[in-house]
Amino acid sequence: MFAIDKLSRTPIYEQLIDQFELCILSGDIGPEGQLPSVRYLSQTLSVNPNTLQRAYAEIERRGLCYTVPGNGRYIAKDALIKLREAAESKTSEFEELVSELKGKGVKMETLVGIVNRVYSGEGKVIAE
Amino acid sequence: MITAKDLTKKFDSFTALNALNCKIPEGCIYGMVGSNGAGKSTLLRLVSGIYKADGGSVEIDGENVYDNPKIKGRLVFVPDELYFLPRASLLRMAKLYSSIYERFSYDRFKELTAAFRLDPNANIGTFSKGMKRQAATILALSCKADYILFDETFDGLDPVMRNLVKNLLYNDVMERNATAVITSHSLRELEDTCDQLSLLHKGGIIFESDIGNLKTSLFKVQVAFEGEYDRSRFEGIEMLSFVKHGSVASIIIRGDREETTAKIKAMQPILFEILPLSLEEVFVYEMGALGYEFSDVLKQEVE
């Protein structure tokens, strides 16, 4: 479920946060679902437990999960909504890009075609 | 907690450690880098009570280590030069270790000898260099000590074994809040493993930081604007370096990433890209800011 690229320039801590978010967005772990323990992840991913702890603390700070003492960590009810809202705010970037492409003479049909293709599930999906 | 205060060690006229100060909290995996002769091994030998300090003090949990068997029973040290009893087998060494370390675990010892594929009954003297290093690592990890000190241990192990040792180390950190101190010449290795990192040079720590903070507070930005511009345009942003090639500027920035992104985007650049830095680059710039030349510090001194 989690994949860490140790050769990447992106710090492991940030990779972990990205992976958690991806996990929530894709629905791999639903609302109120339990997150894997630091112990488990540290051993399966060979990652320093202190780094994992810090990544968990960060997503907890963002309100995406909560801790039940002595029990584990769970995804917050509104985690998906929060992440979607954050994604919505990126649409202004998309708009900028569209206007830039328009200025450079890219046809509207081409762009609409790309949007249609992505939403119908064909073509490549860029996961960031 | 390991605390060193104004720690000084001299060998004749050579000062190996010069009034060094550091604190290593419990449950931390602490990495040390530095050139040959920077004082890494000397520091580990002082922490493990092999050397007596010439000045200052080094304490574990508030107690002096030198000549203190009680504290020494809680720490294990794998030095760069290994020592085994003459003609001893791993099993014989395990007996010795278990007489010193109360928590010595034969279960773990067996598990590890099997994982490393070493014969516990064979004479260690017949082992290759790498196998001797593995033998020492097995013994050290079987002690279940609170403080585990490794002097260039990872440098001698192959990648598969390295991962195994790391996982065991992580396990000890989680289970018993153990503390590990590791020295290495490979920044890359320490970057993945440690959560705190220090750089030694000429007997002192010139740089110490949390790896997370180190890597997230410093980043590289590539940016371009229409028309002419220079560094003065970025007033209010802390820049460690500013290089301009043609119309594209590469800037190393220290600060909050989102805040800086918003600031630069408000200037309407025609190109804007954020790149994370490798730990090596972070060191280069941080040390440049301190007035040191990174290449000088890590370069091995050639006579």
Coordinates of C-alpha atoms in Angstrom, one line a residue:
Chain A
M1 CA 0.0 0.0 0.0
F2 CA 2.8 2.4 0.8
A3 CA 5.9 2.8 -1.4
I4 CA 8.9 4.8 -0.4
D5 CA 11.5 5.7 -2.9
K6 CA 14.8 6.0 -1.0
L7 CA 16.6 7.3 -4.0
S8 CA 14.2 10.2 -4.5
R9 CA 15.3 13.7 -3.6
T10 CA 12.0 14.2 -1.8
P11 CA 12.5 13.7 2.0
I12 CA 11.1 10.4 3.3
Y13 CA 9.0 12.4 5.7
E14 CA 7.2 14.2 2.9
Q15 CA 6.9 11.0 0.8
L16 CA 5.1 9.5 3.8
I17 CA 2.6 12.3 4.1
D18 CA 1.9 12.2 0.3
Q19 CA 1.3 8.5 0.6
F20 CA -1.1 8.9 3.4
E21 CA -3.1 11.5 1.5
L22 CA -3.1 9.3 -1.6
C23 CA -4.4 6.5 0.5
I24 CA -7.3 8.6 1.8
L25 CA -8.1 10.0 -1.6
S26 CA -8.1 6.6 -3.3
G27 CA -10.3 5.2 -0.6
D28 CA -7.8 2.5 0.3
I29 CA -8.6 3.4 3.9
G30 CA -12.1 4.8 4.4
P31 CA -13.3 7.2 7.0
E32 CA -12.8 5.8 10.5
G33 CA -10.5 3.2 9.0
Q34 CA -7.5 2.3 11.1
L35 CA -4.0 3.3 9.9
P36 CA -1.1 0.9 10.1
S37 CA 1.0 1.2 13.2
V38 CA 4.4 2.9 13.3
R39 CA 5.8 -0.5 14.4
Y40 CA 4.4 -2.3 11.4
L41 CA 5.4 0.4 8.9
S42 CA 8.9 0.9 10.3
Q43 CA 9.6 -2.8 9.8
T44 CA 8.0 -3.3 6.4
L45 CA 9.3 -0.1 4.9
S46 CA 12.7 0.0 6.8
V47 CA 12.0 3.5 7.9
N48 CA 13.2 5.1 11.1
P49 CA 10.2 5.0 13.5
N50 CA 10.9 8.6 14.6
T51 CA 10.4 9.7 11.0
L52 CA 7.1 7.8 10.8
Q53 CA 6.0 9.3 14.1
R54 CA 6.6 12.8 12.8
A55 CA 4.7 12.2 9.6
Y56 CA 1.7 10.9 11.5
A57 CA 1.9 13.9 13.8
E58 CA 1.8 16.1 10.8
I59 CA -1.3 14.5 9.2
E60 CA -2.9 14.6 12.6
R61 CA -2.2 18.3 12.8
R62 CA -3.8 18.7 9.5
G63 CA -6.9 17.1 10.9
L64 CA -6.8 14.1 8.6
C65 CA -6.5 11.5 11.4
Y66 CA -6.9 11.1 15.1
T67 CA -5.4 8.9 17.8
V68 CA -7.2 6.7 20.3
P69 CA -4.7 6.3 23.1
G70 CA -3.6 2.7 23.5
N71 CA -5.6 1.7 20.4
G72 CA -4.3 3.2 17.3
R73 CA -4.8 5.9 14.7
Y74 CA -7.9 6.3 12.6
I75 CA -8.8 8.4 9.6
A76 CA -10.9 11.4 10.4
K77 CA -14.6 11.4 9.2
D78 CA -14.1 14.5 7.1
A79 CA -10.6 13.7 5.9
L80 CA -11.7 13.1 2.3
I81 CA -13.7 16.4 2.3
K82 CA -10.7 18.3 3.6
L83 CA -8.4 16.9 1.0
R84 CA -10.9 17.5 -1.8
E85 CA -11.3 21.1 -0.7
A86 CA -7.5 21.5 -0.8
A87 CA -7.6 20.0 -4.3
E88 CA -10.4 22.5 -5.4
S89 CA -8.1 25.4 -4.5
K90 CA -5.8 24.1 -7.2
T91 CA -8.3 24.7 -10.0
S92 CA -7.1 28.3 -10.1
E93 CA -3.7 27.0 -11.2
F94 CA -5.5 25.0 -13.9
E95 CA -7.3 28.1 -15.1
E96 CA -4.0 29.9 -15.3
L97 CA -2.6 27.1 -17.3
V98 CA -5.6 27.0 -19.7
S99 CA -5.4 30.7 -20.3
E100 CA -1.6 30.3 -21.0
L101 CA -2.3 27.5 -23.5
K102 CA -5.1 29.5 -25.1
G103 CA -2.7 32.4 -25.5
K104 CA -0.3 30.1 -27.2
G105 CA -2.9 28.9 -29.7
V106 CA -3.9 25.5 -28.3
K107 CA -7.4 24.7 -29.5
M108 CA -10.2 24.4 -27.0
E109 CA -11.2 21.0 -28.4
T110 CA -7.8 19.6 -27.6
L111 CA -8.1 20.6 -24.0
V112 CA -11.7 19.5 -23.6
G113 CA -10.6 16.2 -25.2
I114 CA -7.9 15.7 -22.5
V115 CA -10.3 16.5 -19.7
N116 CA -12.9 14.0 -21.1
R117 CA -10.2 11.3 -21.5
V118 CA -9.0 11.7 -17.9
Y119 CA -12.5 11.7 -16.5
S120 CA -13.5 8.6 -18.5
G121 CA -10.6 6.8 -17.0
E122 CA -8.5 6.4 -20.1
G123 CA -5.1 8.0 -20.7
K124 CA -2.5 8.5 -18.0
V125 CA -3.5 9.6 -14.6
I126 CA -0.9 11.8 -13.0
A127 CA -0.6 11.2 -9.3
E128 CA 1.3 13.8 -7.6
Chain B
M1 CA 20.5 11.0 27.3
I2 CA 24.2 11.3 26.4
T3 CA 25.6 14.7 27.4
A4 CA 29.1 15.9 26.5
K5 CA 30.2 19.2 28.1
D6 CA 33.4 20.9 27.0
L7 CA 34.8 17.5 26.2
T8 CA 38.5 17.6 25.4
K9 CA 40.8 14.8 24.5
K10 CA 44.5 15.1 23.6
F11 CA 47.0 12.7 22.2
D12 CA 50.4 14.2 22.9
S13 CA 50.3 17.4 21.0
F14 CA 47.3 16.5 18.9
T15 CA 44.0 17.7 20.1
A16 CA 41.4 15.1 18.9
L17 CA 38.4 16.8 20.6
N18 CA 38.3 20.4 21.5
A19 CA 35.7 21.4 24.1
L20 CA 33.0 19.6 22.3
N21 CA 29.4 20.0 23.5
C22 CA 26.5 17.8 22.5
K23 CA 23.3 16.2 23.7
I24 CA 21.9 13.0 22.4
P25 CA 18.3 12.4 23.6
E26 CA 16.9 8.9 24.3
G27 CA 15.2 7.1 21.4
C28 CA 17.2 9.0 18.9
I29 CA 19.2 7.6 16.0
Y30 CA 22.1 10.0 15.9
G31 CA 24.4 10.2 12.9
M32 CA 27.9 11.7 12.8
V33 CA 29.9 12.6 9.7
G34 CA 33.3 14.1 9.3
S35 CA 36.7 13.6 7.6
N36 CA 39.3 11.3 9.0
G37 CA 40.7 12.7 12.2
A38 CA 37.7 14.9 12.8
G39 CA 37.2 13.2 16.2
K40 CA 34.2 10.8 15.5
S41 CA 35.9 7.7 16.9
T42 CA 37.5 9.5 19.8
L43 CA 34.0 10.8 20.8
L44 CA 32.6 7.3 20.7
R45 CA 35.4 5.9 22.7
L46 CA 34.9 8.6 25.3
V47 CA 31.2 8.0 25.4
S48 CA 31.8 4.3 25.9
G49 CA 34.3 4.9 28.7
I50 CA 37.4 3.5 26.9
Y51 CA 39.2 6.8 27.1
K52 CA 39.4 9.2 30.0
A53 CA 38.6 12.7 29.1
D54 CA 41.4 15.3 29.5
G55 CA 38.9 18.1 30.1
G56 CA 35.1 18.5 30.4
S57 CA 32.8 15.6 31.0
V58 CA 30.7 13.0 29.2
E59 CA 27.7 11.6 31.0
I60 CA 25.0 9.0 30.3
D61 CA 21.8 9.7 32.2
G62 CA 23.7 12.1 34.5
E63 CA 26.4 9.6 35.4
N64 CA 30.0 9.6 34.4
V65 CA 30.9 6.7 32.2
Y66 CA 34.6 6.2 32.8
D67 CA 35.2 3.4 35.3
N68 CA 31.5 3.0 35.9
P69 CA 30.5 -0.6 35.2
K70 CA 26.8 0.0 36.0
I71 CA 26.5 2.5 33.1
K72 CA 28.8 0.5 30.8
G73 CA 26.5 -2.5 31.2
R74 CA 23.8 -0.4 29.5
L75 CA 25.8 0.5 26.4
V76 CA 27.4 -1.5 23.7
F77 CA 30.1 -0.3 21.3
V78 CA 31.2 -1.8 18.0
P79 CA 34.5 -0.1 17.3
D80 CA 36.2 0.2 13.9
E81 CA 39.0 -2.2 15.1
L82 CA 37.3 -5.3 16.4
Y83 CA 38.6 -7.6 19.1
F84 CA 37.7 -11.2 19.7
L85 CA 39.2 -13.7 22.2
P86 CA 42.0 -15.7 20.5
R87 CA 40.5 -18.8 18.7
A88 CA 37.1 -18.0 20.0
S89 CA 33.9 -19.0 18.3
L90 CA 30.8 -16.8 18.1
L91 CA 29.2 -19.0 20.8
R92 CA 32.2 -18.5 23.1
M93 CA 32.0 -14.8 22.6
A94 CA 28.3 -14.9 23.3
K95 CA 29.0 -16.5 26.6
L96 CA 31.4 -13.7 27.5
Y97 CA 28.9 -11.0 26.4
S98 CA 26.1 -12.6 28.4
S99 CA 28.2 -12.6 31.5
I100 CA 28.5 -8.9 31.2
Y101 CA 25.1 -7.9 29.8
E102 CA 22.2 -8.9 31.9
R103 CA 19.7 -8.7 29.1
F104 CA 21.7 -10.6 26.6
S105 CA 19.3 -12.6 24.4
Y106 CA 20.3 -16.0 23.1
D107 CA 17.1 -16.1 21.1
R108 CA 18.1 -13.0 19.2
F109 CA 21.7 -14.3 18.9
K110 CA 20.4 -17.5 17.3
E111 CA 18.1 -15.6 15.0
L112 CA 20.9 -13.3 13.9
T113 CA 23.5 -16.0 13.3
A114 CA 21.0 -17.8 11.1
A115 CA 20.1 -14.6 9.2
F116 CA 23.7 -13.7 8.6
R117 CA 24.5 -17.4 7.8
L118 CA 27.4 -17.5 10.2
D119 CA 28.5 -20.8 11.9
P120 CA 28.3 -20.1 15.7
N121 CA 30.9 -22.9 16.4
A122 CA 33.5 -21.8 13.9
N123 CA 36.7 -19.9 15.0
I124 CA 36.1 -16.2 14.3
G125 CA 39.8 -15.9 13.4
T126 CA 39.0 -17.8 10.1
F127 CA 36.3 -15.3 9.2
S128 CA 36.7 -12.7 6.4
K129 CA 36.8 -9.0 7.3
G130 CA 33.2 -8.5 6.5
M131 CA 32.1 -11.6 8.4
K132 CA 34.0 -10.4 11.5
R133 CA 32.1 -7.2 11.3
Q134 CA 28.9 -9.1 11.0
A135 CA 29.9 -11.2 14.1
A136 CA 30.5 -8.1 16.1
T137 CA 27.2 -6.6 15.0
I138 CA 25.4 -9.8 16.0
L139 CA 26.9 -9.7 19.5
A140 CA 26.2 -6.1 19.9
L141 CA 22.5 -6.3 18.9
S142 CA 22.0 -9.4 21.1
C143 CA 23.0 -7.4 24.2
K144 CA 19.7 -5.4 24.1
A145 CA 21.6 -2.4 25.4
D146 CA 20.0 1.0 25.9
Y147 CA 22.8 2.7 24.0
I148 CA 24.2 1.3 20.9
L149 CA 27.3 2.9 19.4
F150 CA 28.4 1.9 15.9
D151 CA 31.7 3.1 14.5
E152 CA 31.5 2.8 10.7
T153 CA 29.6 -0.4 11.1
F154 CA 27.3 0.0 8.1
D155 CA 30.2 0.8 5.8
G156 CA 31.4 -2.8 6.0
L157 CA 28.0 -4.6 5.4
D158 CA 26.3 -5.4 2.2
P159 CA 23.0 -3.7 1.4
V160 CA 20.8 -6.7 2.4
M161 CA 22.5 -7.0 5.8
R162 CA 22.4 -3.3 6.2
N163 CA 18.7 -3.3 5.9
L164 CA 18.4 -6.2 8.4
V165 CA 20.6 -4.4 10.9
K166 CA 18.6 -1.2 10.4
N167 CA 15.3 -2.9 11.0
L168 CA 16.6 -4.4 14.2
L169 CA 17.8 -1.0 15.3
Y170 CA 14.4 0.5 14.6
N171 CA 12.8 -2.3 16.5
D172 CA 15.0 -1.5 19.6
V173 CA 14.3 2.1 19.3
M174 CA 10.5 1.4 19.3
E175 CA 10.5 -1.3 21.9
R176 CA 12.9 -0.1 24.4
N177 CA 13.5 3.5 23.5
A178 CA 17.1 2.6 22.7
T179 CA 19.5 5.2 21.5
A180 CA 21.9 4.6 18.6
V181 CA 24.9 6.6 17.6
I182 CA 26.3 5.9 14.1
T183 CA 29.3 7.3 12.3
S184 CA 29.7 6.9 8.6
H185 CA 31.4 8.4 5.6
S186 CA 28.2 8.1 3.6
L187 CA 25.8 11.0 4.0
R188 CA 23.3 9.1 1.9
E189 CA 23.3 6.2 4.3
L190 CA 22.8 8.4 7.3
E191 CA 20.1 10.5 5.6
D192 CA 17.9 7.4 5.4
T193 CA 18.6 6.0 8.8
C194 CA 19.1 8.9 11.3
D195 CA 16.8 11.5 12.7
Q196 CA 19.6 13.8 14.0
L197 CA 22.8 14.5 12.3
S198 CA 26.0 16.3 13.2
L199 CA 29.1 17.2 11.3
L200 CA 32.5 17.1 13.1
H201 CA 35.5 19.0 12.0
K202 CA 38.8 19.4 13.8
G203 CA 37.5 18.1 17.1
G204 CA 34.3 20.1 17.3
I205 CA 30.7 19.9 16.1
I206 CA 30.3 22.6 13.6
F207 CA 26.8 21.7 12.6
E208 CA 24.0 19.8 14.2
S209 CA 20.4 19.4 13.1
D210 CA 17.2 17.5 12.9
I211 CA 17.1 15.8 9.5
G212 CA 13.5 16.6 9.0
N213 CA 13.9 20.3 9.6
L214 CA 17.1 20.4 7.6
K215 CA 15.5 19.0 4.5
T216 CA 12.2 20.8 4.7
S217 CA 13.3 24.3 5.6
L218 CA 15.8 24.6 2.8
F219 CA 14.9 24.2 -0.9
K220 CA 15.9 25.3 -4.4
V221 CA 13.7 27.4 -6.6
Q222 CA 14.1 27.9 -10.3
V223 CA 12.4 31.0 -11.5
A224 CA 12.3 33.3 -14.5
F225 CA 10.7 36.6 -15.2
E226 CA 9.9 38.6 -18.3
G227 CA 12.5 41.4 -18.7
E228 CA 15.6 42.1 -16.7
Y229 CA 15.8 41.4 -13.0
D230 CA 18.3 40.7 -10.3
R231 CA 18.6 39.5 -6.7
S232 CA 17.2 42.8 -5.3
R233 CA 13.8 41.7 -6.6
F234 CA 13.6 39.0 -3.9
E235 CA 13.9 41.2 -1.0
G236 CA 12.4 39.7 2.2
I237 CA 13.3 36.2 1.2
E238 CA 16.3 34.6 3.0
M239 CA 18.6 33.4 0.2
L240 CA 21.6 31.3 0.8
S241 CA 22.7 31.4 -2.9
F242 CA 21.6 33.2 -6.0
V243 CA 22.8 32.1 -9.4
K244 CA 21.5 33.5 -12.7
H245 CA 22.0 31.8 -16.0
G246 CA 20.5 33.8 -18.8
S247 CA 17.0 34.7 -17.7
V248 CA 16.6 31.7 -15.3
A249 CA 17.7 32.1 -11.7
S250 CA 18.4 29.3 -9.3
I251 CA 18.0 30.3 -5.7
I252 CA 18.5 28.4 -2.5
I253 CA 16.0 29.6 0.0
R254 CA 15.5 29.1 3.7
G255 CA 12.0 29.5 5.1
D256 CA 8.5 28.3 4.9
R257 CA 7.8 26.7 1.6
E258 CA 4.2 27.7 1.1
E259 CA 4.8 31.2 2.2
T260 CA 7.7 31.7 -0.1
T261 CA 5.8 30.1 -3.0
A262 CA 3.0 32.5 -2.5
K263 CA 5.4 35.5 -2.4
I264 CA 7.2 34.5 -5.6
K265 CA 4.0 33.6 -7.4
A266 CA 2.7 37.1 -6.7
M267 CA 5.6 38.4 -8.7
Q268 CA 4.1 36.7 -11.7
P269 CA 7.1 34.6 -12.9
I270 CA 7.0 33.0 -16.3
L271 CA 8.8 29.9 -14.9
F272 CA 8.6 28.7 -11.4
E273 CA 9.7 25.4 -10.0
I274 CA 10.6 24.0 -6.5
L275 CA 13.2 21.3 -6.2
P276 CA 14.0 19.5 -3.0
L277 CA 17.6 19.3 -2.0
S278 CA 19.7 16.3 -1.3
L279 CA 21.3 16.2 2.1
E280 CA 24.7 16.8 0.6
E281 CA 23.5 20.0 -1.0
V282 CA 21.9 21.1 2.2
F283 CA 25.2 20.6 3.9
V284 CA 27.1 22.5 1.3
Y285 CA 24.8 25.6 1.6
E286 CA 24.3 25.5 5.4
M287 CA 28.1 25.3 5.9
G288 CA 28.7 27.9 3.3
A289 CA 26.5 30.2 5.4
L290 CA 28.6 29.3 8.5
G291 CA 31.7 30.3 6.6
Y292 CA 33.1 26.8 6.0
E293 CA 33.8 25.2 2.7
F294 CA 32.1 21.9 2.7
S295 CA 34.5 20.3 0.3
D296 CA 37.4 21.2 2.7
V297 CA 35.7 19.6 5.6
L298 CA 34.8 16.3 4.0
K299 CA 38.0 16.1 2.0
Q300 CA 40.4 13.7 3.6
E301 CA 43.6 15.4 4.5
V302 CA 46.3 14.3 2.2
E303 CA 49.9 14.8 3.4

